[in-house]
Amino acid sequence: MNASALDLLQSVFGYPSFRGQQQAVVEHLSEGGDALVLMPTGGGKSLCYQIPALLRQGTGIVVSPLIALMQDQVDALREAGVSAAYLNSSLGADEQREVERQLLAGELNLLYVAPERLLTPRFLGQLERTEVALFAIDEAHCVSQWGHDFRPEYRELAILHQRFPEVPRIALTATADPRTREEIVERLSLQQARQFVSSFDRPNIGYRVGLRHNAKRQLTEFLQGHEGESGIVYCLSRKKVDNTAEWLAELGVEALPYHAGLDAATRAKNQQRFLREDGVVMVATVAFGMGIDKPDVRFVAHLDLPRSIEGYYQETGRAGRDSLSAEAWMIYGLSDVVTMSQMIAQSESADERKRVERQKLESLLAYAEATGCRRQLLLGTFGESYPGPCGHCDNCIAPPKTWDATVPAQKALSAVYRTGQRFGSGHVIDVLRGEETERVLSLDHHRLSTFGIGAEMDEKQWRSVFRQLLAAGLLEADAEGYGTLRLTTASRAVLSGGQSVKLREDARPERGGRRRRDSKLVTGGSLGIEAYEQSMWDELRALRTQLAKQQGVPPYVVFHDATLLAMLRALPANEDELATISGVGEAKLKRYGRDFLAVINAQE
Ligand code: ADP
Ligand code: ZN
């Protein structure tokens, strides 16, 4: 069993060895066991059920919530010479019948189906008349009402266990939240399943967070380090998406907008270009990304705070699925906290849910303001203890300077208290700085003992203090979302002098871009393509694009960047050498080997 799983990995998928827990999962499932697999994005979940489906008799049935994702997976499998198909609403009646015929004739190794299709009596009946190798439930967190991708149909998937008790089931998700995990087990009746929990670390992603002072200039500088690369820029509002995409396009960046306010055709067209062309930057709201399986996204930039740490982790996790170097970059400001609090307050959720959302925002803010290793903190929120420092986040690379801000913190807290805990930071700062504004005068706040006690610091410095006090939980924003500040139980220790406060110096200018060898950027910026390699790299990519167009698939379905990069470095002289490159399986060797060898050998 073992040897043949490895054989398949090498001959069909072209990979030399299993990664992480893949082998253990493959063995368990192939022997008929149930499994729950928690692996981060890019961890290699698909092979965990694809290889067992090939090893076992019958067809592997894969439940997947997203049409685009199914199509991609099926394209990739067919490229690798596997008999695969999908059934969803995008097929015409004839196409559907043909797929059903193949299923009943036992001609399919893998069949992807949408959950609503799977649950129809007709389809369940067909399954009873075929041999099912296994059920794979992808994006299993969709059963959880707790998460944001809730799909009611997913809850009914427990029926699979009742109708087909002898068929092994595997549920997979990249959601690390323990609460979601419990819900998956319960809702899908997976109490007996063995759990395979991987580390959620994404070692190839570098993390960087900065304050927003001039978003356009900061983003431009950041993008200079990623010229010609695919990436996603997340914004909070549709309007900001449109504006940002527009001025990026003016700068000559291949930028496209994506948000729920665009018509379906435009959305589909932009998404298609992002998937099928090299180097497109998608500027989007969080409406974009779920089910985007593009492996060579080299960066994810946030121009506003995301909703929660989990959201941030999922969104940044779309970078670097291919394990090559990638970057997660974010800028934010105090105004984000106010906007987010308002959004939470004005939403129609129940109070309990709002309280949870506020907590989530607070822990995200703590992450943004952190002075220690970001990776350690990020993984810590998923209950994973990571022994930092990682050496691959901004705080590890350049530890932020801190200063003793105990006295200013006391002044700030006291001013919040004296003004009645009814105002936002703007007014409280005016009081601290001794500004006789109309509002101050009309409220008689110039008579307070705290009036003018903070004149030694400017407004910007005070804003930084307030932001960090919020992040540290020493102040809280009101639940109603007006941006008014209140003391917390933790504030008292500071006010009484029992606790000192260390804050980070914000003076540290955000350094744009990465260190570069050359001011004129090369297309493979993140990948470290050297100048002398550039023309070969361009030719390999051009050939890939051309072949992908002919087949009507995205370029990465032909070969991943990682595979092209390996070719570039190894310069295989013949088919035998090419076959040893990771990602070159037998089917692809036959189909594309000659073309790629021609490019490589023409140059030498
Ligand atoms: P996930 O679904 O967990 O996000 P995928 O299954 O899409 O991840 O795999 C991520 C990438 O890693 C894919 O491009 C896949 O081809 C590649 N991959 C998976 N397993 C291996 C392996 N054992 N060796 C090399 N590459 C792998
Ligand atoms: Zn770190």
XYZ file of C-alpha atoms and ligand atoms in Angstrom:
632
model
C 0.000 0.000 0.000
C 2.776 2.324 1.044
C 4.962 1.863 -1.930
C 2.095 2.290 -4.337
C 0.965 5.547 -2.700
C 4.459 6.891 -3.178
C 4.508 5.547 -6.739
C 1.352 7.457 -7.527
C 2.696 10.620 -5.921
C 5.748 10.424 -8.147
C 4.334 9.131 -11.403
C 1.029 11.007 -11.492
C 1.785 14.200 -9.602
C 5.521 14.302 -10.166
C 6.427 15.025 -6.538
C 9.361 13.199 -4.966
C 7.977 12.865 -1.423
C 4.973 13.441 0.819
C 4.742 16.543 2.924
C 3.940 16.811 6.598
C 1.021 14.565 7.515
C 0.004 13.698 3.972
C 1.377 10.184 4.071
C -0.276 9.343 7.387
C -3.617 10.626 6.131
C -3.302 8.756 2.834
C -2.545 5.490 4.622
C -5.344 5.878 7.126
C -7.927 6.681 4.495
C -6.751 4.050 2.035
C -7.253 1.453 4.755
C -10.825 2.587 5.221
C -10.543 4.943 8.204
C -12.361 8.263 8.616
C -10.266 11.397 8.982
C -10.527 15.046 9.928
C -7.662 17.005 8.422
C -6.723 20.492 9.584
C -3.999 21.878 7.431
C -3.201 25.445 6.494
C -3.851 26.742 3.014
C -1.176 25.453 0.693
C -0.454 22.534 2.999
C -1.461 20.022 0.350
C -4.909 18.857 1.413
C -6.048 17.722 -2.030
C -3.555 14.891 -2.312
C -4.823 13.536 1.013
C -7.965 12.284 -0.718
C -6.893 12.209 -4.364
C -4.287 9.513 -3.854
C -6.531 7.263 -1.700
C -9.257 7.652 -4.323
C -6.810 6.322 -6.901
C -5.682 3.505 -4.634
C -9.135 2.301 -3.658
C -11.713 0.633 -5.844
C -14.423 2.907 -7.188
C -14.930 6.637 -7.483
C -13.876 9.229 -4.917
C -16.732 11.690 -4.359
C -15.540 15.160 -3.415
C -17.987 17.668 -1.947
C -16.893 21.191 -2.692
C -18.794 24.426 -2.180
C -17.349 26.402 -5.048
C -17.807 25.921 -8.733
C -14.599 27.712 -9.731
C -12.609 25.551 -7.385
C -14.057 22.322 -8.776
C -13.246 23.324 -12.293
C -9.670 24.116 -11.374
C -9.120 20.870 -9.556
C -10.625 18.819 -12.337
C -8.497 20.642 -14.932
C -5.387 19.967 -12.885
C -6.251 16.286 -12.421
C -6.931 15.776 -16.104
C -3.612 17.422 -16.923
C -2.006 14.838 -14.672
C -3.810 12.070 -16.536
C -6.452 11.279 -13.895
C -10.036 10.566 -14.935
C -11.987 13.299 -13.158
C -15.214 15.248 -13.635
C -17.568 17.562 -11.813
C -21.305 17.935 -11.464
C -22.705 21.359 -10.743
C -25.104 23.931 -12.082
C -22.628 25.136 -14.700
C -23.133 22.018 -16.827
C -25.741 21.649 -19.534
C -28.184 18.739 -19.458
C -26.206 16.673 -21.981
C -22.927 17.206 -20.189
C -24.575 16.177 -16.953
C -25.925 12.980 -18.410
C -22.517 12.134 -19.811
C -20.870 12.582 -16.395
C -23.569 10.433 -14.793
C -22.999 7.772 -17.395
C -19.260 7.785 -16.665
C -19.970 7.505 -12.965
C -22.303 4.551 -13.357
C -19.899 2.871 -15.769
C -17.149 3.139 -13.156
C -14.983 5.241 -15.447
C -14.228 8.035 -12.982
C -11.493 8.145 -10.368
C -12.768 11.362 -8.890
C -16.058 13.220 -9.102
C -16.519 16.696 -7.629
C -20.064 17.651 -6.670
C -21.768 20.650 -5.133
C -23.467 19.745 -1.819
C -26.965 20.565 -3.003
C -26.471 18.236 -5.954
C -25.060 15.453 -3.835
C -28.067 15.565 -1.521
C -30.694 15.069 -4.213
C -32.476 11.705 -3.978
C -31.597 11.115 -7.627
C -27.863 11.465 -7.065
C -27.847 9.509 -3.808
C -29.682 6.759 -5.658
C -27.034 6.749 -8.385
C -24.328 6.497 -5.769
C -26.005 3.412 -4.387
C -25.612 1.798 -7.766
C -21.898 2.564 -8.057
C -18.811 1.769 -6.085
C -17.763 4.719 -3.958
C -14.094 4.799 -2.970
C -14.478 7.546 -0.373
C -16.246 10.769 0.448
C -14.116 13.880 0.791
C -15.779 16.930 2.321
C -13.681 19.918 1.365
C -13.954 23.285 3.143
C -15.617 21.423 5.983
C -15.861 24.582 8.111
C -18.869 25.479 5.960
C -20.947 23.375 8.402
C -20.182 25.866 11.123
C -22.553 28.677 11.768
C -19.786 30.181 13.760
C -17.567 30.831 10.766
C -18.394 33.231 7.963
C -18.750 30.690 5.180
C -21.764 28.904 6.592
C -23.663 26.724 4.099
C -26.867 25.160 5.375
C -26.594 22.209 2.939
C -23.361 21.178 4.600
C -25.253 20.254 7.738
C -27.153 17.582 5.882
C -23.991 15.812 4.825
C -24.196 13.617 7.925
C -26.608 11.600 5.814
C -23.610 10.143 3.962
C -22.611 8.307 7.074
C -26.105 6.855 7.481
C -26.562 5.814 3.868
C -23.011 4.612 3.208
C -21.643 3.529 6.587
C -18.852 1.426 5.092
C -17.411 4.177 2.869
C -14.530 6.116 4.481
C -15.002 9.853 4.864
C -12.469 12.619 5.093
C -13.299 16.211 6.070
C -10.767 18.940 5.371
C -10.420 22.553 6.381
C -7.852 25.299 6.765
C -9.741 26.870 9.660
C -7.757 26.499 12.845
C -10.348 27.724 15.303
C -10.952 24.930 17.894
C -14.609 25.824 18.188
C -15.151 25.312 14.467
C -13.341 22.000 14.695
C -15.717 20.738 17.367
C -18.678 21.739 15.302
C -17.365 19.878 12.256
C -16.973 16.677 14.269
C -20.434 16.965 15.707
C -22.307 18.032 12.583
C -20.698 15.516 10.272
C -20.764 12.649 12.796
C -17.008 12.327 12.739
C -16.590 11.311 16.377
C -14.760 8.166 15.291
C -12.530 9.946 12.795
C -8.845 10.280 13.425
C -7.785 13.895 13.595
C -4.711 15.103 11.743
C -3.822 18.568 12.939
C -0.901 20.277 11.246
C 0.951 23.336 12.340
C -0.713 26.426 10.945
C 2.549 28.179 10.426
C 3.179 29.422 6.905
C 6.946 29.691 6.993
C 7.266 31.130 3.500
C 5.066 34.131 4.310
C 6.793 37.170 5.777
C 4.589 39.466 7.887
C 4.809 43.230 7.985
C 2.440 45.728 9.621
C 2.768 49.497 9.618
C 0.887 52.641 10.395
C -0.966 54.267 7.569
C 0.148 57.826 6.954
C 0.099 58.085 3.200
C -1.587 54.977 1.848
C -0.861 55.657 -1.797
C 2.808 56.298 -1.348
C 3.180 53.376 1.043
C 1.413 50.974 -1.299
C 3.398 52.204 -4.286
C 6.638 51.603 -2.459
C 5.496 48.192 -1.362
C 4.477 47.218 -4.904
C 7.865 48.244 -6.241
C 9.183 45.187 -4.479
C 6.657 43.021 -6.331
C 6.597 44.291 -9.868
C 5.098 41.880 -12.365
C 3.806 39.597 -9.614
C 0.296 38.435 -8.800
C -1.150 39.771 -5.596
C -4.287 40.828 -3.756
C -4.897 44.261 -2.221
C -7.742 44.201 0.300
C -9.788 47.320 1.115
C -12.732 47.679 3.453
C -15.146 49.498 1.141
C -16.226 49.113 -2.461
C -15.476 52.728 -3.148
C -11.933 52.400 -1.926
C -11.527 49.288 -4.079
C -12.597 51.235 -7.174
C -10.371 54.209 -6.389
C -7.351 52.120 -5.568
C -7.687 49.943 -8.665
C -8.000 53.052 -10.777
C -4.902 54.826 -9.606
C -2.866 51.647 -9.625
C -3.866 51.175 -13.255
C -2.744 54.751 -13.912
C 0.611 53.839 -12.424
C 0.889 51.045 -14.941
C 0.055 48.172 -12.583
C -2.222 45.464 -14.028
C -4.844 46.131 -11.360
C -8.478 45.000 -11.474
C -11.317 45.684 -9.030
C -13.503 43.023 -7.389
C -16.424 43.568 -5.020
C -20.035 42.557 -4.610
C -21.234 45.822 -6.176
C -19.882 44.918 -9.610
C -22.110 42.963 -11.945
C -21.540 39.228 -12.122
C -20.035 39.339 -15.611
C -17.382 41.891 -14.646
C -16.558 39.962 -11.508
C -16.190 36.730 -13.421
C -14.066 38.402 -16.095
C -11.726 40.002 -13.564
C -11.384 36.813 -11.598
C -10.640 34.905 -14.764
C -7.903 37.351 -15.745
C -6.412 37.130 -12.275
C -6.299 33.354 -12.579
C -5.204 33.086 -16.176
C -2.700 35.879 -16.626
C 0.627 36.334 -14.927
C 1.147 39.402 -12.785
C -2.415 40.669 -12.229
C -3.121 42.548 -8.980
C -6.656 42.123 -7.678
C -7.936 45.027 -5.613
C -10.855 43.653 -3.633
C -13.115 43.578 -0.652
C -13.225 40.366 1.345
C -15.898 39.207 -1.099
C -12.915 37.966 -3.082
C -10.696 35.057 -2.231
C -12.567 32.108 -0.809
C -11.937 29.194 -3.103
C -9.258 30.994 -5.079
C -6.775 28.267 -5.583
C -4.099 30.251 -7.377
C -0.784 28.993 -6.071
C 1.474 31.853 -7.164
C -0.072 34.819 -5.357
C 3.104 36.533 -4.183
C 1.633 39.100 -1.813
C -1.502 40.077 0.072
C -1.757 43.717 1.107
C -4.320 45.109 3.537
C -5.042 48.823 3.321
C -7.486 48.568 6.230
C -7.765 46.360 9.261
C -9.533 43.076 8.564
C -12.353 41.984 10.810
C -10.528 39.502 12.952
C -7.303 37.597 13.323
C -8.888 34.558 11.680
C -9.934 36.741 8.768
C -6.439 38.168 8.527
C -4.932 34.700 8.646
C -7.248 33.376 5.910
C -6.742 36.399 3.690
C -2.968 36.548 4.055
C -2.929 32.775 3.669
C -3.912 33.165 0.014
C -0.329 34.221 -0.630
C 2.335 31.649 -1.381
C 0.342 28.426 -1.587
C 3.185 27.107 -3.711
C 5.564 27.435 -0.738
C 7.700 30.005 -2.527
C 8.529 33.297 -0.861
C 5.488 35.544 -0.280
C 4.612 38.612 1.733
C 1.701 39.695 3.942
C 1.673 43.467 4.358
C -0.797 45.666 6.191
C -1.186 49.339 7.039
C -3.841 50.687 9.371
C -4.820 53.632 11.525
C -6.886 54.593 14.516
C -9.779 55.502 12.231
C -10.037 51.833 11.246
C -10.884 50.944 14.803
C -13.667 53.511 14.851
C -15.036 52.374 11.481
C -14.919 48.740 12.461
C -16.623 49.414 15.785
C -19.353 51.256 13.933
C -19.807 48.437 11.471
C -20.155 45.971 14.301
C -22.566 48.218 16.178
C -24.762 48.835 13.162
C -24.874 45.232 12.012
C -28.013 43.227 12.607
C -26.306 40.565 14.645
C -27.456 39.586 18.108
C -25.751 41.268 21.065
C -23.821 38.148 21.941
C -22.417 37.993 18.441
C -21.511 41.696 18.565
C -19.635 41.188 21.781
C -17.638 38.396 20.189
C -16.924 40.568 17.156
C -15.620 43.342 19.374
C -13.331 40.904 21.127
C -12.078 39.733 17.781
C -11.333 43.278 16.722
C -9.463 43.900 19.939
C -7.230 40.890 19.506
C -6.500 41.919 15.955
C -5.529 45.361 17.172
C -3.241 43.787 19.729
C -1.606 41.878 16.887
C -1.165 45.036 14.844
C 0.408 46.906 17.744
C 2.538 44.016 18.928
C 6.215 44.552 19.641
C 7.147 40.867 19.686
C 7.249 38.194 16.972
C 4.069 38.395 14.913
C 4.142 34.752 13.863
C 4.295 33.680 17.470
C 1.326 35.853 18.317
C -0.674 34.802 15.279
C -0.229 31.097 15.941
C -0.810 31.680 19.643
C -4.336 32.854 18.893
C -4.996 29.420 17.380
C -3.688 27.739 20.495
C -0.412 26.787 18.853
C 2.757 27.530 20.775
C 5.413 28.634 18.376
C 8.874 29.154 19.769
C 9.743 32.557 18.338
C 11.389 34.704 17.236
C 10.742 33.653 13.651
C 13.232 35.971 12.015
C 10.762 36.505 9.189
C 8.432 39.255 10.382
C 9.055 42.983 10.703
C 9.329 42.860 14.491
C 11.916 40.091 14.368
C 13.913 41.736 11.614
C 13.904 45.170 13.242
C 12.655 44.992 16.832
C 10.579 48.117 17.489
C 11.883 50.611 19.997
C 9.680 51.084 23.015
C 9.500 53.883 25.523
C 8.167 54.236 29.053
C 4.805 55.859 28.499
C 3.426 55.399 31.991
C 2.928 59.100 32.674
C 1.302 59.973 29.333
C -0.893 56.885 29.727
C -2.017 58.086 33.149
C -2.768 61.510 31.723
C -4.751 60.020 28.864
C -6.789 57.697 31.070
C -7.444 60.442 33.523
C -8.631 62.800 30.795
C -10.996 60.117 29.496
C -12.355 59.709 32.996
C -12.670 63.427 33.749
C -14.545 64.143 30.539
C -17.109 61.536 31.551
C -16.117 58.636 29.253
C -18.384 60.060 26.607
C -15.966 61.282 23.927
C -13.734 60.011 21.181
C -9.996 60.461 21.126
C -10.171 63.734 19.142
C -11.903 65.697 21.866
C -9.936 64.097 24.684
C -6.696 65.014 22.925
C -7.902 68.618 22.583
C -8.458 68.669 26.342
C -5.035 67.152 27.032
C -3.337 69.624 24.746
C -5.223 72.565 26.181
C -6.996 73.524 22.946
C -9.805 75.990 23.541
C -12.074 74.643 20.835
C -15.732 75.557 20.690
C -16.655 72.153 21.961
C -14.189 72.340 24.844
C -15.501 75.741 25.840
C -19.165 74.879 25.515
C -18.681 71.798 27.676
C -16.621 73.735 30.211
C -13.826 71.245 29.732
C -11.210 73.999 29.949
C -11.942 74.043 33.660
C -11.017 70.396 34.164
C -7.855 69.552 36.061
C -6.681 67.561 33.076
C -6.989 70.516 30.692
C -3.601 71.214 29.113
C -1.649 68.623 31.094
C -0.472 67.009 27.869
C 0.716 70.032 25.924
C 4.226 68.620 25.638
C 3.131 66.085 23.013
C 1.611 66.842 19.636
C -1.650 65.492 18.341
C -0.027 62.740 16.320
C 1.865 61.443 19.334
C -1.300 61.437 21.385
C -3.172 59.539 18.705
C -0.501 56.898 18.835
C -0.832 56.671 22.619
C -4.605 56.255 22.396
C -4.377 53.647 19.679
C -1.928 51.607 21.676
C -3.926 51.939 24.887
C -6.895 50.540 22.994
C -4.788 47.723 21.634
C -3.469 46.935 25.101
C -6.989 46.783 26.514
C -6.382 49.786 28.771
C -9.169 51.636 27.016
C -12.173 50.316 25.184
C -14.353 51.770 22.466
C -18.070 51.918 23.225
C -20.232 49.064 22.042
C -22.524 51.433 20.152
C -19.752 52.327 17.761
C -19.569 56.091 18.239
C -15.853 55.860 18.899
C -16.219 57.068 22.471
C -13.648 55.758 24.887
C -14.094 54.168 28.277
C -11.788 52.883 30.967
C -11.493 49.144 31.492
C -10.863 47.117 34.614
C -7.203 47.055 33.647
C -6.999 50.860 33.571
C -7.088 51.182 37.335
C -3.675 49.634 37.926
C -2.131 52.165 35.579
C -3.951 55.130 37.077
C -2.934 54.129 40.595
C 0.693 53.841 39.542
C 0.783 50.097 40.128
C 1.532 49.245 36.525
C 3.903 50.822 34.070
C 3.126 51.116 30.365
C 5.544 50.528 27.528
C 4.545 51.682 24.079
C 6.228 51.427 20.736
C 7.784 54.419 19.097
C 5.808 55.262 16.018
C 8.501 57.526 14.700
C 9.991 54.530 13.002
C 9.337 55.239 9.356
C 7.874 52.372 7.429
C 10.471 51.241 4.977
C 8.967 50.554 1.591
C 9.702 47.555 -0.523
C 12.266 44.903 0.073
C 15.988 45.186 -0.300
C 16.712 44.908 -3.929
C 19.679 44.167 -6.045
C 18.658 46.504 -8.742
C 16.455 49.538 -8.865
C 14.890 48.306 -12.086
C 12.752 45.523 -10.897
C 12.780 42.073 -12.320
C 9.568 40.134 -12.791
C 10.542 37.426 -10.371
C 11.159 39.904 -7.523
C 10.008 37.629 -4.713
C 11.522 34.573 -6.261
C 15.052 35.929 -6.452
C 15.491 35.600 -10.196
C 18.970 36.848 -11.037
C 19.536 39.238 -13.914
C 21.339 36.626 -15.995
C 18.418 34.214 -15.553
C 15.789 36.703 -16.548
C 15.471 36.004 -20.244
C 15.201 32.250 -19.725
C 12.614 32.800 -16.999
C 10.578 35.018 -19.300
C 10.702 32.416 -22.058
C 9.637 29.608 -19.756
C 6.715 31.682 -18.545
C 5.764 32.692 -22.071
C 5.755 29.068 -23.184
C 3.627 28.128 -20.189
C 1.114 30.875 -20.993
C 0.930 29.760 -24.606
C 0.366 26.099 -23.704
C -2.197 27.057 -21.059
C -4.126 29.118 -23.599
C -4.194 26.202 -26.013
C -5.621 23.933 -23.316
C -7.975 26.583 -21.921
C -6.558 26.284 -18.403
C -4.720 28.716 -16.090
C -0.917 28.750 -16.486
C -0.344 27.136 -13.071
C -2.312 24.096 -14.166
C 0.400 23.459 -16.758
C 3.263 23.940 -14.288
C 3.618 25.845 -11.041
C 6.167 28.606 -10.606
C 8.014 26.247 -8.277
C 8.381 23.746 -11.110
C 9.501 26.390 -13.622
C 11.962 27.694 -11.073
C 13.368 24.206 -10.570
C 13.800 23.905 -14.345
C 15.515 27.263 -14.458
C 17.983 26.212 -11.784
C 18.565 22.614 -12.918
C 18.561 23.245 -16.684
C 17.600 19.640 -17.535
C 19.199 18.523 -20.792
C 16.851 15.655 -21.633
C 13.588 13.974 -20.692
C 15.156 11.798 -18.001
C 16.523 14.833 -16.238
C 13.294 16.749 -16.711
C 11.363 13.865 -15.129
C 13.270 14.344 -11.870
C 11.974 17.912 -11.471
C 9.328 18.245 -8.770
C 5.921 18.766 -10.367
C 6.714 16.937 -13.619
C 4.638 13.739 -13.680
C 4.410 11.234 -16.496
C 1.448 12.786 -18.295
C 2.938 16.268 -18.270
C 6.349 14.999 -19.288
C 4.788 13.432 -22.341
C 2.650 16.418 -23.178
C 5.016 19.304 -22.509
C 8.498 17.862 -22.095
C 9.691 18.467 -25.601
C 8.547 22.114 -25.696
C 10.209 23.033 -22.429
C 13.419 21.212 -23.275
C 13.520 23.080 -26.565
C 13.391 26.424 -24.759
C 15.978 25.419 -22.194
C 18.423 23.957 -24.662
C 18.047 26.669 -27.273
C 19.544 29.169 -24.872
C 22.625 27.288 -23.801
P -4.511 23.166 0.137
O -5.750 22.600 -0.485
O -4.142 22.523 1.423
O -4.491 24.638 0.193
P -3.280 22.110 -2.192
O -3.748 20.718 -2.103
O -3.897 23.012 -3.196
O -3.307 22.786 -0.785
O -1.706 22.065 -2.393
C -0.951 23.243 -2.369
C 0.162 23.122 -3.381
O 1.193 22.271 -2.930
C -0.351 22.541 -4.666
O 0.135 23.315 -5.702
C 0.192 21.132 -4.684
O 0.418 20.698 -5.984
C 1.476 21.271 -3.891
N 1.810 20.022 -3.196
C 0.983 19.282 -2.439
N 1.622 18.204 -1.933
C 2.889 18.278 -2.360
C 4.068 17.443 -2.176
N 4.027 16.339 -1.436
N 5.200 17.849 -2.775
C 5.236 18.971 -3.531
N 4.188 19.767 -3.740
C 3.016 19.446 -3.168
Zn 8.799 36.969 13.952
